[in-house]
Amino acid sequence: AVLNEIGVEPLDDDMLIIDISNKFDGKIDLDKIDEEGYTTKGEGHGYGLSLVKKLVNDNDCFINERKVNKDVFKQIIKFRIK
């Protein structure tokens, strides 16, 4: 599992989208994915998504969307820039 892609693009005049895709092996437990330390990649991983969740929950300017398509997990974060 190697695919790691990050895209950034404007949605309109006051919204920016960050699109993050990660390929994974095995199965993702979406009920645990936000827990600090949860990972499908092995030891030393599993902190990024818990940090994103905290950031999104602490700020009302963020919208968080998630998708799983086969072996790719995609996180789409939209936020107001004005």
Short mmCIF file of the N, C-alpha and C atoms (twelve columns), coordinates in Angstrom:
data_MODEL
# 
_entry.id   MODEL 
# 
loop_
_atom_site.group_PDB 
_atom_site.id 
_atom_site.type_symbol 
_atom_site.label_atom_id 
_atom_site.label_alt_id 
_atom_site.label_comp_id 
_atom_site.label_asym_id 
_atom_site.label_seq_id 
_atom_site.Cartn_x 
_atom_site.Cartn_y 
_atom_site.Cartn_z 
_atom_site.pdbx_PDB_model_num 
ATOM 1   N N  . ALA A 1  0.857   -1.182 0.000  1 
ATOM 2   C CA . ALA A 1  0.000   0.000  0.000  1 
ATOM 3   C C  . ALA A 1  0.889   1.226  0.000  1 
ATOM 4   N N  . VAL A 2  0.962   1.921  -1.131 1 
ATOM 5   C CA . VAL A 2  1.888   3.042  -1.242 1 
ATOM 6   C C  . VAL A 2  1.206   4.362  -1.573 1 
ATOM 7   N N  . LEU A 3  0.099   4.357  -2.265 1 
ATOM 8   C CA . LEU A 3  -0.542  5.577  -2.737 1 
ATOM 9   C C  . LEU A 3  -0.800  6.553  -1.589 1 
ATOM 10  N N  . ASN A 4  -0.207  7.711  -1.668 1 
ATOM 11  C CA . ASN A 4  -0.485  8.815  -0.752 1 
ATOM 12  C C  . ASN A 4  -0.562  10.061 -1.612 1 
ATOM 13  N N  . GLU A 5  -1.718  10.677 -1.659 1 
ATOM 14  C CA . GLU A 5  -1.900  11.870 -2.475 1 
ATOM 15  C C  . GLU A 5  -2.564  12.959 -1.648 1 
ATOM 16  N N  . ILE A 6  -2.123  14.191 -1.859 1 
ATOM 17  C CA . ILE A 6  -2.741  15.348 -1.220 1 
ATOM 18  C C  . ILE A 6  -3.017  16.380 -2.302 1 
ATOM 19  N N  . GLY A 7  -4.244  16.852 -2.340 1 
ATOM 20  C CA . GLY A 7  -4.619  17.893 -3.286 1 
ATOM 21  C C  . GLY A 7  -5.217  19.071 -2.547 1 
ATOM 22  N N  . VAL A 8  -4.951  20.272 -3.037 1 
ATOM 23  C CA . VAL A 8  -5.515  21.490 -2.460 1 
ATOM 24  C C  . VAL A 8  -6.080  22.306 -3.605 1 
ATOM 25  N N  . GLU A 9  -7.352  22.727 -3.447 1 
ATOM 26  C CA . GLU A 9  -7.958  23.533 -4.506 1 
ATOM 27  C C  . GLU A 9  -9.051  24.416 -3.928 1 
ATOM 28  N N  . PRO A 10 -9.275  25.581 -4.551 1 
ATOM 29  C CA . PRO A 10 -10.377 26.433 -4.101 1 
ATOM 30  C C  . PRO A 10 -11.709 25.850 -4.567 1 
ATOM 31  N N  . LEU A 11 -12.719 25.932 -3.714 1 
ATOM 32  C CA . LEU A 11 -14.062 25.500 -4.090 1 
ATOM 33  C C  . LEU A 11 -14.844 26.689 -4.634 1 
ATOM 34  N N  . ASP A 12 -14.727 27.804 -3.966 1 
ATOM 35  C CA . ASP A 12 -15.294 29.069 -4.421 1 
ATOM 36  C C  . ASP A 12 -14.496 30.192 -3.759 1 
ATOM 37  N N  . ASP A 13 -15.042 31.400 -3.711 1 
ATOM 38  C CA . ASP A 13 -14.278 32.537 -3.198 1 
ATOM 39  C C  . ASP A 13 -13.909 32.440 -1.722 1 
ATOM 40  N N  . ASP A 14 -14.667 31.662 -0.943 1 
ATOM 41  C CA . ASP A 14 -14.391 31.620 0.491  1 
ATOM 42  C C  . ASP A 14 -14.216 30.207 1.050  1 
ATOM 43  N N  . MET A 15 -14.013 29.226 0.182  1 
ATOM 44  C CA . MET A 15 -13.876 27.836 0.641  1 
ATOM 45  C C  . MET A 15 -12.699 27.168 -0.067 1 
ATOM 46  N N  . LEU A 16 -11.897 26.456 0.719  1 
ATOM 47  C CA . LEU A 16 -10.750 25.719 0.209  1 
ATOM 48  C C  . LEU A 16 -10.942 24.246 0.537  1 
ATOM 49  N N  . ILE A 17 -10.515 23.363 -0.367 1 
ATOM 50  C CA . ILE A 17 -10.639 21.921 -0.153 1 
ATOM 51  C C  . ILE A 17 -9.250  21.306 -0.085 1 
ATOM 52  N N  . ILE A 18 -9.040  20.481 0.939  1 
ATOM 53  C CA . ILE A 18 -7.844  19.646 1.036  1 
ATOM 54  C C  . ILE A 18 -8.326  18.209 0.910  1 
ATOM 55  N N  . ASP A 19 -7.791  17.507 -0.072 1 
ATOM 56  C CA . ASP A 19 -8.205  16.144 -0.389 1 
ATOM 57  C C  . ASP A 19 -7.012  15.219 -0.159 1 
ATOM 58  N N  . ILE A 20 -7.145  14.295 0.793  1 
ATOM 59  C CA . ILE A 20 -6.043  13.407 1.162  1 
ATOM 60  C C  . ILE A 20 -6.466  11.968 0.897  1 
ATOM 61  N N  . SER A 21 -5.686  11.242 0.087  1 
ATOM 62  C CA . SER A 21 -5.976  9.838  -0.219 1 
ATOM 63  C C  . SER A 21 -4.823  8.966  0.247  1 
ATOM 64  N N  . ASN A 22 -5.164  7.867  0.915  1 
ATOM 65  C CA . ASN A 22 -4.167  6.908  1.385  1 
ATOM 66  C C  . ASN A 22 -4.622  5.503  1.042  1 
ATOM 67  N N  . LYS A 23 -3.735  4.742  0.469  1 
ATOM 68  C CA . LYS A 23 -4.009  3.339  0.200  1 
ATOM 69  C C  . LYS A 23 -3.747  2.550  1.478  1 
ATOM 70  N N  . PHE A 24 -4.524  1.489  1.708  1 
ATOM 71  C CA . PHE A 24 -4.350  0.695  2.919  1 
ATOM 72  C C  . PHE A 24 -4.430  -0.792 2.592  1 
ATOM 73  N N  . ASP A 25 -3.846  -1.586 3.473  1 
ATOM 74  C CA . ASP A 25 -3.926  -3.038 3.388  1 
ATOM 75  C C  . ASP A 25 -4.943  -3.519 4.406  1 
ATOM 76  N N  . GLY A 26 -5.682  -4.553 4.071  1 
ATOM 77  C CA . GLY A 26 -6.624  -5.119 5.025  1 
ATOM 78  C C  . GLY A 26 -7.925  -4.360 5.051  1 
ATOM 79  N N  . LYS A 27 -8.452  -4.164 6.254  1 
ATOM 80  C CA . LYS A 27 -9.754  -3.539 6.443  1 
ATOM 81  C C  . LYS A 27 -9.632  -2.367 7.409  1 
ATOM 82  N N  . ILE A 28 -10.378 -1.303 7.143  1 
ATOM 83  C CA . ILE A 28 -10.424 -0.146 8.031  1 
ATOM 84  C C  . ILE A 28 -11.635 -0.281 8.939  1 
ATOM 85  N N  . ASP A 29 -11.444 -0.077 10.229 1 
ATOM 86  C CA . ASP A 29 -12.537 -0.042 11.185 1 
ATOM 87  C C  . ASP A 29 -12.940 1.418  11.355 1 
ATOM 88  N N  . LEU A 30 -13.986 1.840  10.651 1 
ATOM 89  C CA . LEU A 30 -14.390 3.245  10.666 1 
ATOM 90  C C  . LEU A 30 -14.859 3.701  12.047 1 
ATOM 91  N N  . ASP A 31 -15.233 2.767  12.924 1 
ATOM 92  C CA . ASP A 31 -15.618 3.140  14.284 1 
ATOM 93  C C  . ASP A 31 -14.404 3.503  15.142 1 
ATOM 94  N N  . LYS A 32 -13.219 3.033  14.748 1 
ATOM 95  C CA . LYS A 32 -12.003 3.281  15.535 1 
ATOM 96  C C  . LYS A 32 -11.021 4.232  14.851 1 
ATOM 97  N N  . ILE A 33 -11.314 4.623  13.631 1 
ATOM 98  C CA . ILE A 33 -10.332 5.340  12.820 1 
ATOM 99  C C  . ILE A 33 -9.880  6.662  13.441 1 
ATOM 100 N N  . ASP A 34 -10.713 7.277  14.277 1 
ATOM 101 C CA . ASP A 34 -10.336 8.547  14.903 1 
ATOM 102 C C  . ASP A 34 -9.617  8.378  16.229 1 
ATOM 103 N N  . GLU A 35 -9.463  7.146  16.690 1 
ATOM 104 C CA . GLU A 35 -8.766  6.910  17.951 1 
ATOM 105 C C  . GLU A 35 -7.263  7.095  17.766 1 
ATOM 106 N N  . GLU A 36 -6.650  7.815  18.686 1 
ATOM 107 C CA . GLU A 36 -5.206  8.027  18.627 1 
ATOM 108 C C  . GLU A 36 -4.490  6.678  18.648 1 
ATOM 109 N N  . GLY A 37 -3.613  6.463  17.683 1 
ATOM 110 C CA . GLY A 37 -2.844  5.230  17.600 1 
ATOM 111 C C  . GLY A 37 -3.448  4.165  16.700 1 
ATOM 112 N N  . TYR A 38 -4.724  4.338  16.244 1 
ATOM 113 C CA . TYR A 38 -5.318  3.356  15.339 1 
ATOM 114 C C  . TYR A 38 -4.636  3.462  13.982 1 
ATOM 115 N N  . THR A 39 -4.222  2.329  13.423 1 
ATOM 116 C CA . THR A 39 -3.542  2.338  12.140 1 
ATOM 117 C C  . THR A 39 -3.676  0.999  11.431 1 
ATOM 118 N N  . THR A 40 -3.553  1.041  10.128 1 
ATOM 119 C CA . THR A 40 -3.423  -0.179 9.323  1 
ATOM 120 C C  . THR A 40 -1.986  -0.292 8.818  1 
ATOM 121 N N  . LYS A 41 -1.126  0.647  9.228  1 
ATOM 122 C CA . LYS A 41 0.231   0.736  8.685  1 
ATOM 123 C C  . LYS A 41 1.316   0.267  9.643  1 
ATOM 124 N N  . GLY A 42 0.989   -0.117 10.852 1 
ATOM 125 C CA . GLY A 42 2.008   -0.594 11.775 1 
ATOM 126 C C  . GLY A 42 2.392   0.430  12.816 1 
ATOM 127 N N  . GLU A 43 3.303   0.036  13.668 1 
ATOM 128 C CA . GLU A 43 3.717   0.856  14.800 1 
ATOM 129 C C  . GLU A 43 4.274   2.208  14.365 1 
ATOM 130 N N  . GLY A 44 3.988   3.219  15.169 1 
ATOM 131 C CA . GLY A 44 4.499   4.561  14.886 1 
ATOM 132 C C  . GLY A 44 3.576   5.390  14.011 1 
ATOM 133 N N  . HIS A 45 2.438   4.843  13.627 1 
ATOM 134 C CA . HIS A 45 1.456   5.553  12.804 1 
ATOM 135 C C  . HIS A 45 0.167   5.684  13.602 1 
ATOM 136 N N  . GLY A 46 -0.834  6.343  13.013 1 
ATOM 137 C CA . GLY A 46 -2.149  6.383  13.629 1 
ATOM 138 C C  . GLY A 46 -2.445  7.614  14.447 1 
ATOM 139 N N  . TYR A 47 -1.795  8.724  14.153 1 
ATOM 140 C CA . TYR A 47 -2.032  9.944  14.924 1 
ATOM 141 C C  . TYR A 47 -2.659  11.061 14.100 1 
ATOM 142 N N  . GLY A 48 -2.478  11.040 12.802 1 
ATOM 143 C CA . GLY A 48 -2.963  12.120 11.942 1 
ATOM 144 C C  . GLY A 48 -4.466  12.300 11.953 1 
ATOM 145 N N  . LEU A 49 -5.222  11.204 11.818 1 
ATOM 146 C CA . LEU A 49 -6.677  11.326 11.752 1 
ATOM 147 C C  . LEU A 49 -7.275  11.757 13.078 1 
ATOM 148 N N  . SER A 50 -6.675  11.348 14.188 1 
ATOM 149 C CA . SER A 50 -7.185  11.799 15.492 1 
ATOM 150 C C  . SER A 50 -6.930  13.304 15.658 1 
ATOM 151 N N  . LEU A 51 -5.815  13.798 15.143 1 
ATOM 152 C CA . LEU A 51 -5.536  15.237 15.193 1 
ATOM 153 C C  . LEU A 51 -6.502  16.020 14.301 1 
ATOM 154 N N  . VAL A 52 -6.783  15.473 13.121 1 
ATOM 155 C CA . VAL A 52 -7.736  16.128 12.213 1 
ATOM 156 C C  . VAL A 52 -9.106  16.200 12.867 1 
ATOM 157 N N  . LYS A 53 -9.556  15.113 13.494 1 
ATOM 158 C CA . LYS A 53 -10.871 15.118 14.141 1 
ATOM 159 C C  . LYS A 53 -10.939 16.184 15.227 1 
ATOM 160 N N  . LYS A 54 -9.893  16.289 16.038 1 
ATOM 161 C CA . LYS A 54 -9.875  17.304 17.093 1 
ATOM 162 C C  . LYS A 54 -9.939  18.712 16.491 1 
ATOM 163 N N  . LEU A 55 -9.163  18.953 15.445 1 
ATOM 164 C CA . LEU A 55 -9.160  20.253 14.778 1 
ATOM 165 C C  . LEU A 55 -10.543 20.580 14.216 1 
ATOM 166 N N  . VAL A 56 -11.168 19.618 13.549 1 
ATOM 167 C CA . VAL A 56 -12.491 19.830 12.952 1 
ATOM 168 C C  . VAL A 56 -13.536 20.070 14.043 1 
ATOM 169 N N  . ASN A 57 -13.489 19.285 15.124 1 
ATOM 170 C CA . ASN A 57 -14.466 19.432 16.201 1 
ATOM 171 C C  . ASN A 57 -14.306 20.734 16.971 1 
ATOM 172 N N  . ASP A 58 -13.088 21.249 17.053 1 
ATOM 173 C CA . ASP A 58 -12.817 22.471 17.820 1 
ATOM 174 C C  . ASP A 58 -13.059 23.758 17.026 1 
ATOM 175 N N  . ASN A 59 -13.313 23.642 15.720 1 
ATOM 176 C CA . ASN A 59 -13.469 24.819 14.867 1 
ATOM 177 C C  . ASN A 59 -14.659 24.634 13.948 1 
ATOM 178 N N  . ASP A 60 -15.591 25.575 13.974 1 
ATOM 179 C CA . ASP A 60 -16.792 25.430 13.160 1 
ATOM 180 C C  . ASP A 60 -16.598 25.843 11.701 1 
ATOM 181 N N  . CYS A 61 -15.406 26.224 11.326 1 
ATOM 182 C CA . CYS A 61 -15.167 26.609 9.935  1 
ATOM 183 C C  . CYS A 61 -14.776 25.411 9.057  1 
ATOM 184 N N  . PHE A 62 -14.675 24.202 9.645  1 
ATOM 185 C CA . PHE A 62 -14.274 23.010 8.902  1 
ATOM 186 C C  . PHE A 62 -15.453 22.081 8.633  1 
ATOM 187 N N  . ILE A 63 -15.441 21.460 7.470  1 
ATOM 188 C CA . ILE A 63 -16.366 20.387 7.116  1 
ATOM 189 C C  . ILE A 63 -15.508 19.191 6.749  1 
ATOM 190 N N  . ASN A 64 -15.797 18.041 7.337  1 
ATOM 191 C CA . ASN A 64 -14.984 16.840 7.133  1 
ATOM 192 C C  . ASN A 64 -15.827 15.769 6.446  1 
ATOM 193 N N  . GLU A 65 -15.333 15.230 5.348  1 
ATOM 194 C CA . GLU A 65 -16.005 14.139 4.642  1 
ATOM 195 C C  . GLU A 65 -15.012 13.005 4.464  1 
ATOM 196 N N  . ARG A 66 -15.523 11.769 4.495  1 
ATOM 197 C CA . ARG A 66 -14.667 10.592 4.326  1 
ATOM 198 C C  . ARG A 66 -15.305 9.622  3.358  1 
ATOM 199 N N  . LYS A 67 -14.441 8.944  2.603  1 
ATOM 200 C CA . LYS A 67 -14.913 7.938  1.658  1 
ATOM 201 C C  . LYS A 67 -13.914 6.784  1.634  1 
ATOM 202 N N  . VAL A 68 -14.423 5.582  1.473  1 
ATOM 203 C CA . VAL A 68 -13.577 4.415  1.255  1 
ATOM 204 C C  . VAL A 68 -13.991 3.826  -0.078 1 
ATOM 205 N N  . ASN A 69 -13.017 3.672  -0.982 1 
ATOM 206 C CA . ASN A 69 -13.265 3.067  -2.282 1 
ATOM 207 C C  . ASN A 69 -12.234 1.969  -2.485 1 
ATOM 208 N N  . LYS A 70 -12.676 0.739  -2.340 1 
ATOM 209 C CA . LYS A 70 -11.809 -0.437 -2.415 1 
ATOM 210 C C  . LYS A 70 -10.711 -0.334 -1.368 1 
ATOM 211 N N  . ASP A 71 -9.471  -0.091 -1.760 1 
ATOM 212 C CA . ASP A 71 -8.356  -0.030 -0.813 1 
ATOM 213 C C  . ASP A 71 -7.784  1.383  -0.654 1 
ATOM 214 N N  . VAL A 72 -8.618  2.386  -0.921 1 
ATOM 215 C CA . VAL A 72 -8.187  3.780  -0.769 1 
ATOM 216 C C  . VAL A 72 -9.138  4.500  0.183  1 
ATOM 217 N N  . PHE A 73 -8.565  5.093  1.225  1 
ATOM 218 C CA . PHE A 73 -9.307  5.916  2.168  1 
ATOM 219 C C  . PHE A 73 -9.082  7.366  1.769  1 
ATOM 220 N N  . LYS A 74 -10.174 8.111  1.614  1 
ATOM 221 C CA . LYS A 74 -10.078 9.509  1.201  1 
ATOM 222 C C  . LYS A 74 -10.723 10.391 2.261  1 
ATOM 223 N N  . GLN A 75 -9.995  11.400 2.673  1 
ATOM 224 C CA . GLN A 75 -10.497 12.395 3.624  1 
ATOM 225 C C  . GLN A 75 -10.530 13.725 2.895  1 
ATOM 226 N N  . ILE A 76 -11.702 14.364 2.914  1 
ATOM 227 C CA . ILE A 76 -11.880 15.656 2.259  1 
ATOM 228 C C  . ILE A 76 -12.216 16.672 3.341  1 
ATOM 229 N N  . ILE A 77 -11.364 17.669 3.478  1 
ATOM 230 C CA . ILE A 77 -11.565 18.711 4.480  1 
ATOM 231 C C  . ILE A 77 -11.835 20.021 3.742  1 
ATOM 232 N N  . LYS A 78 -12.985 20.603 4.021  1 
ATOM 233 C CA . LYS A 78 -13.345 21.882 3.437  1 
ATOM 234 C C  . LYS A 78 -13.295 22.927 4.548  1 
ATOM 235 N N  . PHE A 79 -12.731 24.076 4.234  1 
ATOM 236 C CA . PHE A 79 -12.750 25.126 5.256  1 
ATOM 237 C C  . PHE A 79 -12.856 26.516 4.659  1 
ATOM 238 N N  . ARG A 80 -13.513 27.376 5.439  1 
ATOM 239 C CA . ARG A 80 -13.714 28.758 5.023  1 
ATOM 240 C C  . ARG A 80 -12.407 29.521 5.185  1 
ATOM 241 N N  . ILE A 81 -12.071 30.305 4.169  1 
ATOM 242 C CA . ILE A 81 -10.806 31.042 4.204  1 
ATOM 243 C C  . ILE A 81 -11.037 32.535 4.420  1 
ATOM 244 N N  . LYS A 82 -12.266 32.953 4.535  1 
ATOM 245 C CA . LYS A 82 -12.565 34.370 4.798  1 
ATOM 246 C C  . LYS A 82 -13.462 34.479 5.990  1 
# 
